[in-house]
Amino acid sequence: MTDRTWLAPMRARSADEPHRASTPLELFFDLCFVVAVSLAAAPLHHNLAEGHVLIALRGFLMVFFAIWWAWMNFTWFASAYDTDDDVYRLTTLVQIAGALVLAAGVDSAFEHSDFTEITIGYVVMRLALVAQWLRAARSDPQRRATALRYATGIAAVQVLWLLRLLLPAESAATVPVFVALVLLELAVPVWAENAPGGPTTFHPRHIAERYGLFTLIVLGESVMAATVAFHDAFDERAEYAAGLTRLAVSGVVIVFALWWIYFDRSAHRLLTSLRTSILWGYGHYFIFGSAAAVGAGLALAVDHVTDHAEISATLTAYAIAVPVAVYLFFVWLLHVRPHQAGPLRFAYPVGVVLVLLTPFVPGSIELIAGVLVLLVALGRRTPDPIT
């Protein structure tokens, strides 16, 4: 038997609630977003292999924003207002359905600059969240102004996203309008959380856990690419086996090190104010996106070793080096830097520079793996000033 009801009051949950963990519904939500992340990484890999670097980057950054922003907004809302009643569950399942529609439109966005399906799926997810915020406004009088600001701001921006579809696919205004709408989306939480009723009551440990789980999802793309390298090393002709084996081993070391660096210290103690929490949450766009892009870079390296890619060895190396460097910089900025003191606090910025220099020398992927292992080792020697 269950005590879950059809429609419960959506009251704010306590920010220091004990034993707060991700729910099965949240885990299912993440699982469905795996599809969207995977489908976004695949055309990034294929377009890079064909030498369409700018098209690959533009498409990936735009598509990944829709995935990340919808996931992030649900996560923070759930941390404050998860009632787990039937209406909440059904509304969340609508958001998941929107994510699947978004995922189905990824190929059209990359190949034809047609964002119709992605926009429809995105708007479905966002309007379902509007319904959740309206429920919160009704049940939480103290933060009613905050919830109504969220509902109003999100709904208004969705109208603008739909109007953007009226632009021709190849219009010069497509990217500037996209950037403007992204800035409006990013502004909504800042505006809403500063309402007279006060900010929402997110749970720091719950948020840190949710972000950690999504980091595992995007790192999964890199795990898959390393697995493909091992598979091909055994199946391809002997002339490719040595190169693929080196790539597979280096790829595994890179993925393991990226995992270690992110999860080495707990992040929940850093979420001490609204400002730091927003910056921490927004900065994860670069962590999540770069982690997924590392997988695409490793897949591209497999194509290059087997002579299936049309770009040079240097550009192939950069397809791994750039996302690794971005990942390192933002993990350092958001997670590592507050825990560091003394000369070792400069290790990560130096590591970023070294990673970006590796494509100019032979064995670049092996060198990237070496730099990451060194950073992991140095991290274990750094005292933690946060108690």
mmCIF file of C-alpha atoms in Angstrom:
data_model
loop_
_atom_site.group_PDB
_atom_site.id
_atom_site.type_symbol
_atom_site.label_atom_id
_atom_site.label_comp_id
_atom_site.label_asym_id
_atom_site.label_seq_id
_atom_site.Cartn_x
_atom_site.Cartn_y
_atom_site.Cartn_z
ATOM 1 C CA MET A 1 0.000 0.000 0.000
ATOM 2 C CA THR A 2 1.090 3.596 -0.598
ATOM 3 C CA ASP A 3 0.133 6.852 1.060
ATOM 4 C CA ARG A 4 0.747 8.802 -2.137
ATOM 5 C CA THR A 5 -2.272 10.909 -3.132
ATOM 6 C CA TRP A 6 -3.623 12.142 -6.455
ATOM 7 C CA LEU A 7 -3.057 15.816 -5.687
ATOM 8 C CA ALA A 8 -1.141 16.858 -2.562
ATOM 9 C CA PRO A 9 -0.332 20.406 -1.412
ATOM 10 C CA MET A 10 2.959 21.417 -3.033
ATOM 11 C CA ARG A 11 4.706 22.852 0.001
ATOM 12 C CA ALA A 12 8.396 23.735 0.044
ATOM 13 C CA ARG A 13 10.645 20.964 1.322
ATOM 14 C CA SER A 14 13.205 21.677 4.024
ATOM 15 C CA ALA A 15 16.695 22.645 2.881
ATOM 16 C CA ASP A 16 18.219 20.533 5.651
ATOM 17 C CA GLU A 17 15.936 17.525 5.328
ATOM 18 C CA PRO A 18 17.857 14.404 6.485
ATOM 19 C CA HIS A 19 18.565 11.471 4.181
ATOM 20 C CA ARG A 20 17.478 13.380 1.061
ATOM 21 C CA ALA A 21 18.402 11.369 -2.018
ATOM 22 C CA SER A 22 17.425 11.126 -5.669
ATOM 23 C CA THR A 23 14.055 9.493 -6.209
ATOM 24 C CA PRO A 24 13.285 6.686 -8.689
ATOM 25 C CA LEU A 25 11.399 9.244 -10.792
ATOM 26 C CA GLU A 26 14.455 11.509 -10.930
ATOM 27 C CA LEU A 27 16.639 8.564 -11.906
ATOM 28 C CA PHE A 28 14.153 7.627 -14.638
ATOM 29 C CA PHE A 29 14.209 11.256 -15.784
ATOM 30 C CA ASP A 30 18.011 11.057 -16.077
ATOM 31 C CA LEU A 31 17.832 7.735 -17.892
ATOM 32 C CA CYS A 32 15.615 9.221 -20.597
ATOM 33 C CA PHE A 33 17.979 12.174 -20.951
ATOM 34 C CA VAL A 34 20.769 9.690 -21.741
ATOM 35 C CA VAL A 35 19.093 9.260 -25.129
ATOM 36 C CA ALA A 36 19.172 12.983 -25.837
ATOM 37 C CA VAL A 37 22.824 13.324 -24.772
ATOM 38 C CA SER A 38 23.850 10.350 -26.912
ATOM 39 C CA LEU A 39 22.004 11.649 -29.967
ATOM 40 C CA ALA A 40 23.599 15.082 -29.540
ATOM 41 C CA ALA A 41 27.128 13.615 -29.310
ATOM 42 C CA ALA A 42 26.761 11.370 -32.384
ATOM 43 C CA PRO A 43 26.351 14.134 -35.028
ATOM 44 C CA LEU A 44 29.125 16.118 -33.318
ATOM 45 C CA HIS A 45 31.421 13.166 -33.968
ATOM 46 C CA HIS A 46 30.241 12.631 -37.561
ATOM 47 C CA ASN A 47 30.428 16.295 -38.575
ATOM 48 C CA LEU A 48 33.921 16.606 -37.129
ATOM 49 C CA ALA A 49 34.988 13.479 -39.016
ATOM 50 C CA GLU A 50 33.789 15.105 -42.244
ATOM 51 C CA GLY A 51 35.687 18.310 -41.488
ATOM 52 C CA HIS A 52 32.608 20.451 -40.743
ATOM 53 C CA VAL A 53 34.046 21.872 -37.533
ATOM 54 C CA LEU A 54 31.982 25.064 -37.229
ATOM 55 C CA ILE A 55 28.718 23.307 -38.101
ATOM 56 C CA ALA A 56 29.507 20.594 -35.547
ATOM 57 C CA LEU A 57 30.280 23.032 -32.755
ATOM 58 C CA ARG A 58 27.329 25.333 -33.445
ATOM 59 C CA GLY A 59 24.844 22.481 -33.626
ATOM 60 C CA PHE A 60 26.178 20.728 -30.544
ATOM 61 C CA LEU A 61 26.285 23.842 -28.348
ATOM 62 C CA MET A 62 22.740 24.820 -29.324
ATOM 63 C CA VAL A 63 21.236 21.349 -28.923
ATOM 64 C CA PHE A 64 23.062 20.663 -25.677
ATOM 65 C CA PHE A 65 21.780 23.894 -24.168
ATOM 66 C CA ALA A 66 18.192 22.701 -24.624
ATOM 67 C CA ILE A 67 19.014 19.351 -23.005
ATOM 68 C CA TRP A 68 20.980 20.836 -20.107
ATOM 69 C CA TRP A 69 18.619 23.697 -19.332
ATOM 70 C CA ALA A 70 15.497 21.532 -19.248
ATOM 71 C CA TRP A 71 17.280 19.001 -17.016
ATOM 72 C CA MET A 72 18.666 21.689 -14.723
ATOM 73 C CA ASN A 73 15.336 23.473 -14.207
ATOM 74 C CA PHE A 74 13.556 20.238 -13.334
ATOM 75 C CA THR A 75 16.333 19.305 -10.917
ATOM 76 C CA TRP A 76 16.209 22.534 -8.922
ATOM 77 C CA PHE A 77 12.408 22.548 -8.874
ATOM 78 C CA ALA A 78 12.301 18.957 -7.651
ATOM 79 C CA SER A 79 14.781 19.753 -4.905
ATOM 80 C CA ALA A 80 12.377 22.378 -3.552
ATOM 81 C CA TYR A 81 8.902 20.991 -4.324
ATOM 82 C CA ASP A 82 8.927 17.255 -5.037
ATOM 83 C CA THR A 83 5.590 16.057 -3.631
ATOM 84 C CA ASP A 84 5.619 12.709 -5.468
ATOM 85 C CA ASP A 85 1.844 12.756 -5.869
ATOM 86 C CA ASP A 86 0.167 11.437 -9.010
ATOM 87 C CA VAL A 87 -0.152 14.822 -10.697
ATOM 88 C CA TYR A 88 3.530 15.549 -10.039
ATOM 89 C CA ARG A 89 4.518 12.206 -11.525
ATOM 90 C CA LEU A 90 2.330 12.668 -14.609
ATOM 91 C CA THR A 91 3.635 16.184 -15.196
ATOM 92 C CA THR A 92 7.206 14.916 -14.929
ATOM 93 C CA LEU A 93 6.437 12.142 -17.426
ATOM 94 C CA VAL A 94 5.197 14.843 -19.829
ATOM 95 C CA GLN A 95 8.585 16.526 -19.442
ATOM 96 C CA ILE A 96 10.277 13.224 -20.232
ATOM 97 C CA ALA A 97 8.105 12.839 -23.346
ATOM 98 C CA GLY A 98 9.216 16.307 -24.412
ATOM 99 C CA ALA A 99 12.848 15.251 -23.968
ATOM 100 C CA LEU A 100 12.280 12.290 -26.284
ATOM 101 C CA VAL A 101 10.696 14.547 -28.917
ATOM 102 C CA LEU A 102 13.699 16.849 -28.570
ATOM 103 C CA ALA A 103 16.064 13.906 -29.028
ATOM 104 C CA ALA A 104 14.210 12.831 -32.174
ATOM 105 C CA GLY A 105 14.887 16.229 -33.734
ATOM 106 C CA VAL A 106 18.657 16.281 -33.236
ATOM 107 C CA ASP A 107 19.516 14.971 -36.715
ATOM 108 C CA SER A 108 17.310 17.552 -38.422
ATOM 109 C CA ALA A 109 18.940 20.316 -36.417
ATOM 110 C CA PHE A 110 22.454 19.233 -37.411
ATOM 111 C CA GLU A 111 21.805 18.274 -41.030
ATOM 112 C CA HIS A 112 19.241 20.877 -42.099
ATOM 113 C CA SER A 113 19.376 23.556 -39.367
ATOM 114 C CA ASP A 114 15.737 22.657 -38.734
ATOM 115 C CA PHE A 115 14.995 23.154 -35.037
ATOM 116 C CA THR A 116 11.235 22.545 -35.272
ATOM 117 C CA GLU A 117 11.170 19.183 -33.493
ATOM 118 C CA ILE A 118 13.718 20.250 -30.914
ATOM 119 C CA THR A 119 11.792 23.432 -30.183
ATOM 120 C CA ILE A 120 8.496 21.575 -29.836
ATOM 121 C CA GLY A 121 10.008 19.029 -27.451
ATOM 122 C CA TYR A 122 11.726 21.783 -25.487
ATOM 123 C CA VAL A 123 8.564 23.861 -25.183
ATOM 124 C CA VAL A 124 6.611 20.793 -24.026
ATOM 125 C CA MET A 125 9.138 20.266 -21.236
ATOM 126 C CA ARG A 126 9.134 23.905 -20.227
ATOM 127 C CA LEU A 127 5.354 24.352 -20.230
ATOM 128 C CA ALA A 128 4.990 21.244 -18.061
ATOM 129 C CA LEU A 129 7.329 22.952 -15.606
ATOM 130 C CA VAL A 130 5.156 26.086 -15.776
ATOM 131 C CA ALA A 131 2.259 23.947 -14.554
ATOM 132 C CA GLN A 132 4.412 22.762 -11.657
ATOM 133 C CA TRP A 133 5.326 26.330 -10.696
ATOM 134 C CA LEU A 134 1.660 27.340 -10.750
ATOM 135 C CA ARG A 135 0.933 24.482 -8.341
ATOM 136 C CA ALA A 136 3.741 25.729 -6.103
ATOM 137 C CA ALA A 137 2.339 29.258 -6.212
ATOM 138 C CA ARG A 138 -1.018 27.989 -5.041
ATOM 139 C CA SER A 139 0.319 25.881 -2.163
ATOM 140 C CA ASP A 140 3.235 27.987 -0.895
ATOM 141 C CA PRO A 141 1.970 31.480 0.021
ATOM 142 C CA GLN A 142 5.360 32.602 1.342
ATOM 143 C CA ARG A 143 7.073 32.055 -2.022
ATOM 144 C CA ARG A 144 4.070 32.676 -4.251
ATOM 145 C CA ALA A 145 5.724 35.689 -5.894
ATOM 146 C CA THR A 146 8.818 33.595 -6.643
ATOM 147 C CA ALA A 147 6.777 30.767 -8.188
ATOM 148 C CA LEU A 148 4.662 33.168 -10.261
ATOM 149 C CA ARG A 149 7.777 34.885 -11.567
ATOM 150 C CA TYR A 150 9.101 31.504 -12.670
ATOM 151 C CA ALA A 151 5.813 30.574 -14.353
ATOM 152 C CA THR A 152 5.465 33.951 -16.084
ATOM 153 C CA GLY A 153 9.081 34.183 -17.208
ATOM 154 C CA ILE A 154 9.294 30.633 -18.530
ATOM 155 C CA ALA A 155 5.981 30.886 -20.401
ATOM 156 C CA ALA A 156 6.938 34.205 -22.014
ATOM 157 C CA VAL A 157 10.266 32.883 -23.270
ATOM 158 C CA GLN A 158 8.570 29.792 -24.733
ATOM 159 C CA VAL A 159 6.401 32.035 -26.881
ATOM 160 C CA LEU A 160 9.590 33.646 -28.189
ATOM 161 C CA TRP A 161 11.132 30.235 -28.933
ATOM 162 C CA LEU A 162 8.077 29.343 -31.021
ATOM 163 C CA LEU A 163 8.243 32.686 -32.854
ATOM 164 C CA ARG A 164 11.892 31.953 -33.651
ATOM 165 C CA LEU A 165 10.711 29.073 -35.855
ATOM 166 C CA LEU A 166 9.379 31.687 -38.280
ATOM 167 C CA LEU A 167 12.950 32.619 -39.195
ATOM 168 C CA PRO A 168 14.311 30.927 -42.351
ATOM 169 C CA ALA A 169 16.680 28.067 -41.528
ATOM 170 C CA GLU A 170 19.692 29.834 -43.052
ATOM 171 C CA SER A 171 18.846 33.302 -41.742
ATOM 172 C CA ALA A 172 21.780 35.330 -40.432
ATOM 173 C CA ALA A 173 19.639 36.190 -37.412
ATOM 174 C CA THR A 174 19.256 32.554 -36.292
ATOM 175 C CA VAL A 175 22.286 32.429 -34.007
ATOM 176 C CA PRO A 176 21.942 35.976 -32.558
ATOM 177 C CA VAL A 177 18.271 35.328 -31.765
ATOM 178 C CA PHE A 178 19.200 32.001 -30.187
ATOM 179 C CA VAL A 179 21.806 33.701 -27.987
ATOM 180 C CA ALA A 180 19.311 36.385 -26.962
ATOM 181 C CA LEU A 181 16.742 33.766 -25.966
ATOM 182 C CA VAL A 182 19.367 31.823 -24.024
ATOM 183 C CA LEU A 183 20.188 34.964 -22.054
ATOM 184 C CA LEU A 184 16.495 35.453 -21.311
ATOM 185 C CA GLU A 185 16.224 31.848 -20.113
ATOM 186 C CA LEU A 186 19.237 32.328 -17.861
ATOM 187 C CA ALA A 187 17.777 35.545 -16.491
ATOM 188 C CA VAL A 188 14.469 33.990 -15.373
ATOM 189 C CA PRO A 189 15.829 32.151 -12.273
ATOM 190 C CA VAL A 190 17.869 35.198 -11.227
ATOM 191 C CA TRP A 191 14.758 37.394 -11.471
ATOM 192 C CA ALA A 192 12.471 34.860 -9.820
ATOM 193 C CA GLU A 193 14.733 33.939 -6.915
ATOM 194 C CA ASN A 194 15.043 37.618 -5.960
ATOM 195 C CA ALA A 195 11.273 38.009 -5.535
ATOM 196 C CA PRO A 196 9.995 39.518 -2.236
ATOM 197 C CA GLY A 197 8.949 36.107 -0.913
ATOM 198 C CA GLY A 198 12.532 34.855 -0.911
ATOM 199 C CA PRO A 199 14.356 32.107 -2.812
ATOM 200 C CA THR A 200 13.286 28.487 -3.123
ATOM 201 C CA THR A 201 14.478 25.988 -0.525
ATOM 202 C CA PHE A 202 16.767 23.736 -2.538
ATOM 203 C CA HIS A 203 18.634 20.967 -0.717
ATOM 204 C CA PRO A 204 22.450 21.347 -1.189
ATOM 205 C CA ARG A 205 23.264 17.639 -0.794
ATOM 206 C CA HIS A 206 20.421 16.660 -3.105
ATOM 207 C CA ILE A 207 21.534 19.166 -5.761
ATOM 208 C CA ALA A 208 25.159 18.006 -5.552
ATOM 209 C CA GLU A 209 24.037 14.391 -5.918
ATOM 210 C CA ARG A 210 21.806 15.200 -8.900
ATOM 211 C CA TYR A 211 24.622 17.027 -10.693
ATOM 212 C CA GLY A 212 26.983 14.185 -9.931
ATOM 213 C CA LEU A 213 24.576 11.701 -11.481
ATOM 214 C CA PHE A 214 24.294 13.760 -14.664
ATOM 215 C CA THR A 215 28.075 14.004 -14.813
ATOM 216 C CA LEU A 216 28.148 10.203 -14.819
ATOM 217 C CA ILE A 217 25.646 10.213 -17.694
ATOM 218 C CA VAL A 218 27.763 12.457 -19.912
ATOM 219 C CA LEU A 219 30.979 10.645 -18.999
ATOM 220 C CA GLY A 220 29.221 7.524 -20.225
ATOM 221 C CA GLU A 221 29.653 8.838 -23.765
ATOM 222 C CA SER A 222 33.410 8.704 -23.287
ATOM 223 C CA VAL A 223 33.220 5.222 -21.776
ATOM 224 C CA MET A 224 31.342 4.061 -24.874
ATOM 225 C CA ALA A 225 33.959 5.572 -27.193
ATOM 226 C CA ALA A 226 36.805 3.865 -25.309
ATOM 227 C CA THR A 227 34.904 0.578 -25.476
ATOM 228 C CA VAL A 228 34.550 0.955 -29.251
ATOM 229 C CA ALA A 229 38.310 1.519 -29.495
ATOM 230 C CA PHE A 230 38.989 -1.719 -27.600
ATOM 231 C CA HIS A 231 36.455 -3.570 -29.750
ATOM 232 C CA ASP A 232 37.958 -2.298 -33.000
ATOM 233 C CA ALA A 233 41.487 -3.073 -31.796
ATOM 234 C CA PHE A 234 40.551 -6.753 -31.803
ATOM 235 C CA ASP A 235 38.416 -6.693 -34.953
ATOM 236 C CA GLU A 236 40.340 -4.386 -37.298
ATOM 237 C CA ARG A 237 43.327 -5.355 -39.400
ATOM 238 C CA ALA A 238 46.666 -5.804 -37.639
ATOM 239 C CA GLU A 239 47.953 -2.490 -38.996
ATOM 240 C CA TYR A 240 45.403 -0.622 -36.858
ATOM 241 C CA ALA A 241 45.544 -2.781 -33.731
ATOM 242 C CA ALA A 242 48.507 -1.087 -32.035
ATOM 243 C CA GLY A 243 47.159 2.434 -32.566
ATOM 244 C CA LEU A 244 43.667 1.493 -31.414
ATOM 245 C CA THR A 245 45.019 -0.247 -28.315
ATOM 246 C CA ARG A 246 47.039 2.824 -27.322
ATOM 247 C CA LEU A 247 43.991 4.986 -27.951
ATOM 248 C CA ALA A 248 41.706 2.709 -25.933
ATOM 249 C CA VAL A 249 44.063 2.584 -22.948
ATOM 250 C CA SER A 250 44.617 6.352 -23.039
ATOM 251 C CA GLY A 251 40.892 6.945 -23.419
ATOM 252 C CA VAL A 252 40.087 4.815 -20.384
ATOM 253 C CA VAL A 253 42.714 6.648 -18.313
ATOM 254 C CA ILE A 254 41.261 10.004 -19.438
ATOM 255 C CA VAL A 255 37.715 9.001 -18.483
ATOM 256 C CA PHE A 256 38.802 7.578 -15.129
ATOM 257 C CA ALA A 257 40.757 10.747 -14.354
ATOM 258 C CA LEU A 258 37.852 13.012 -15.330
ATOM 259 C CA TRP A 259 35.620 11.043 -12.985
ATOM 260 C CA TRP A 260 38.151 11.186 -10.161
ATOM 261 C CA ILE A 261 38.722 14.928 -10.511
ATOM 262 C CA TYR A 262 35.005 15.730 -10.354
ATOM 263 C CA PHE A 263 34.128 13.447 -7.443
ATOM 264 C CA ASP A 264 37.292 13.861 -5.387
ATOM 265 C CA ARG A 265 35.626 16.252 -2.931
ATOM 266 C CA SER A 266 32.033 16.933 -2.011
ATOM 267 C CA ALA A 267 30.397 19.958 -3.633
ATOM 268 C CA HIS A 268 27.400 20.516 -1.366
ATOM 269 C CA ARG A 269 29.415 22.627 1.085
ATOM 270 C CA LEU A 270 30.040 25.145 -1.703
ATOM 271 C CA LEU A 271 26.332 25.922 -2.204
ATOM 272 C CA THR A 272 26.184 28.472 0.578
ATOM 273 C CA SER A 273 24.299 31.354 -1.063
ATOM 274 C CA LEU A 274 21.931 32.084 -3.933
ATOM 275 C CA ARG A 275 24.666 33.765 -5.963
ATOM 276 C CA THR A 276 27.213 30.970 -5.619
ATOM 277 C CA SER A 277 24.546 28.336 -6.246
ATOM 278 C CA ILE A 278 23.417 29.971 -9.489
ATOM 279 C CA LEU A 279 26.985 30.402 -10.741
ATOM 280 C CA TRP A 280 27.795 26.816 -9.762
ATOM 281 C CA GLY A 281 24.681 25.507 -11.518
ATOM 282 C CA TYR A 282 25.158 27.574 -14.676
ATOM 283 C CA GLY A 283 28.852 26.717 -14.909
ATOM 284 C CA HIS A 284 27.981 23.056 -15.228
ATOM 285 C CA TYR A 285 26.811 23.650 -18.798
ATOM 286 C CA PHE A 286 30.488 23.647 -19.730
ATOM 287 C CA ILE A 287 31.303 20.629 -17.556
ATOM 288 C CA PHE A 288 28.441 18.537 -18.919
ATOM 289 C CA GLY A 289 28.907 19.649 -22.525
ATOM 290 C CA SER A 290 32.667 19.109 -22.528
ATOM 291 C CA ALA A 291 32.342 15.683 -20.882
ATOM 292 C CA ALA A 292 29.979 14.571 -23.647
ATOM 293 C CA ALA A 293 32.265 16.124 -26.274
ATOM 294 C CA VAL A 294 35.263 14.134 -24.989
ATOM 295 C CA GLY A 295 33.377 10.999 -26.009
ATOM 296 C CA ALA A 296 32.816 12.419 -29.490
ATOM 297 C CA GLY A 297 36.519 13.287 -29.683
ATOM 298 C CA LEU A 298 37.571 9.767 -28.726
ATOM 299 C CA ALA A 299 35.170 8.328 -31.319
ATOM 300 C CA LEU A 300 36.717 10.664 -33.899
ATOM 301 C CA ALA A 301 40.188 9.453 -32.912
ATOM 302 C CA VAL A 302 39.063 5.867 -33.604
ATOM 303 C CA ASP A 303 37.969 6.983 -37.089
ATOM 304 C CA HIS A 304 41.304 8.717 -37.653
ATOM 305 C CA VAL A 305 43.358 5.694 -36.616
ATOM 306 C CA THR A 306 41.321 3.495 -38.999
ATOM 307 C CA ASP A 307 41.529 6.068 -41.843
ATOM 308 C CA HIS A 308 37.789 6.853 -41.745
ATOM 309 C CA ALA A 309 38.113 10.556 -40.879
ATOM 310 C CA GLU A 310 38.780 13.425 -43.269
ATOM 311 C CA ILE A 311 40.574 15.745 -40.839
ATOM 312 C CA SER A 312 44.222 15.949 -39.795
ATOM 313 C CA ALA A 313 45.864 14.333 -36.801
ATOM 314 C CA THR A 314 46.229 17.768 -35.180
ATOM 315 C CA LEU A 315 42.516 18.577 -35.442
ATOM 316 C CA THR A 316 41.677 15.090 -34.202
ATOM 317 C CA ALA A 317 43.858 15.666 -31.152
ATOM 318 C CA TYR A 318 42.198 19.021 -30.568
ATOM 319 C CA ALA A 319 38.785 17.322 -30.636
ATOM 320 C CA ILE A 320 39.890 15.651 -27.397
ATOM 321 C CA ALA A 321 42.195 18.329 -25.980
ATOM 322 C CA VAL A 322 39.710 21.215 -26.161
ATOM 323 C CA PRO A 323 36.823 19.533 -24.309
ATOM 324 C CA VAL A 324 39.250 18.070 -21.745
ATOM 325 C CA ALA A 325 40.700 21.550 -21.175
ATOM 326 C CA VAL A 326 37.232 23.098 -20.840
ATOM 327 C CA TYR A 327 36.206 20.354 -18.410
ATOM 328 C CA LEU A 328 39.355 20.834 -16.330
ATOM 329 C CA PHE A 329 39.002 24.596 -16.174
ATOM 330 C CA PHE A 330 35.381 24.616 -15.049
ATOM 331 C CA VAL A 331 35.759 21.736 -12.591
ATOM 332 C CA TRP A 332 38.711 23.642 -11.123
ATOM 333 C CA LEU A 333 36.748 26.901 -11.049
ATOM 334 C CA LEU A 334 33.586 25.439 -9.509
ATOM 335 C CA HIS A 335 34.774 22.426 -7.487
ATOM 336 C CA VAL A 336 38.506 22.393 -6.887
ATOM 337 C CA ARG A 337 39.645 26.010 -6.447
ATOM 338 C CA PRO A 338 37.647 26.656 -3.233
ATOM 339 C CA HIS A 339 39.317 23.606 -1.667
ATOM 340 C CA GLN A 340 42.856 24.610 -2.613
ATOM 341 C CA ALA A 341 45.497 26.744 -0.925
ATOM 342 C CA GLY A 342 49.176 27.317 -1.574
ATOM 343 C CA PRO A 343 51.171 26.886 -4.796
ATOM 344 C CA LEU A 344 49.241 23.786 -5.880
ATOM 345 C CA ARG A 345 46.166 25.935 -6.524
ATOM 346 C CA PHE A 346 47.753 26.846 -9.857
ATOM 347 C CA ALA A 347 48.153 23.213 -10.952
ATOM 348 C CA TYR A 348 44.865 23.045 -12.839
ATOM 349 C CA PRO A 349 45.347 26.225 -14.910
ATOM 350 C CA VAL A 350 48.812 24.966 -15.834
ATOM 351 C CA GLY A 351 47.296 21.590 -16.693
ATOM 352 C CA VAL A 352 44.748 23.290 -18.975
ATOM 353 C CA VAL A 353 47.566 25.000 -20.890
ATOM 354 C CA LEU A 354 49.552 21.760 -21.176
ATOM 355 C CA VAL A 355 46.521 19.865 -22.491
ATOM 356 C CA LEU A 356 45.948 22.521 -25.159
ATOM 357 C CA LEU A 357 49.600 22.230 -26.255
ATOM 358 C CA THR A 358 49.586 18.445 -26.650
ATOM 359 C CA PRO A 359 48.170 18.375 -30.231
ATOM 360 C CA PHE A 360 51.423 19.886 -31.475
ATOM 361 C CA VAL A 361 53.521 16.887 -30.430
ATOM 362 C CA PRO A 362 53.318 13.152 -31.189
ATOM 363 C CA GLY A 363 51.388 10.957 -28.772
ATOM 364 C CA SER A 364 49.056 13.780 -27.803
ATOM 365 C CA ILE A 365 46.277 11.583 -26.410
ATOM 366 C CA GLU A 366 48.745 9.658 -24.253
ATOM 367 C CA LEU A 367 50.141 12.985 -23.010
ATOM 368 C CA ILE A 368 46.645 14.249 -22.132
ATOM 369 C CA ALA A 369 46.132 11.095 -20.088
ATOM 370 C CA GLY A 370 49.477 11.711 -18.364
ATOM 371 C CA VAL A 371 48.595 15.312 -17.473
ATOM 372 C CA LEU A 372 45.281 14.180 -15.973
ATOM 373 C CA VAL A 373 46.942 11.463 -13.894
ATOM 374 C CA LEU A 374 49.401 14.049 -12.578
ATOM 375 C CA LEU A 375 46.541 16.374 -11.595
ATOM 376 C CA VAL A 376 44.814 13.540 -9.768
ATOM 377 C CA ALA A 377 48.019 12.803 -7.865
ATOM 378 C CA LEU A 378 48.584 16.454 -6.986
ATOM 379 C CA GLY A 379 44.970 16.798 -5.865
ATOM 380 C CA ARG A 380 45.506 14.137 -3.232
ATOM 381 C CA ARG A 381 48.366 16.244 -1.764
ATOM 382 C CA THR A 382 46.355 19.470 -1.514
ATOM 383 C CA PRO A 383 45.085 20.461 1.950
ATOM 384 C CA ASP A 384 41.395 21.316 2.148
ATOM 385 C CA PRO A 385 40.760 24.741 3.750
ATOM 386 C CA ILE A 386 36.998 24.087 3.877
ATOM 387 C CA THR A 387 35.962 22.321 7.048
#
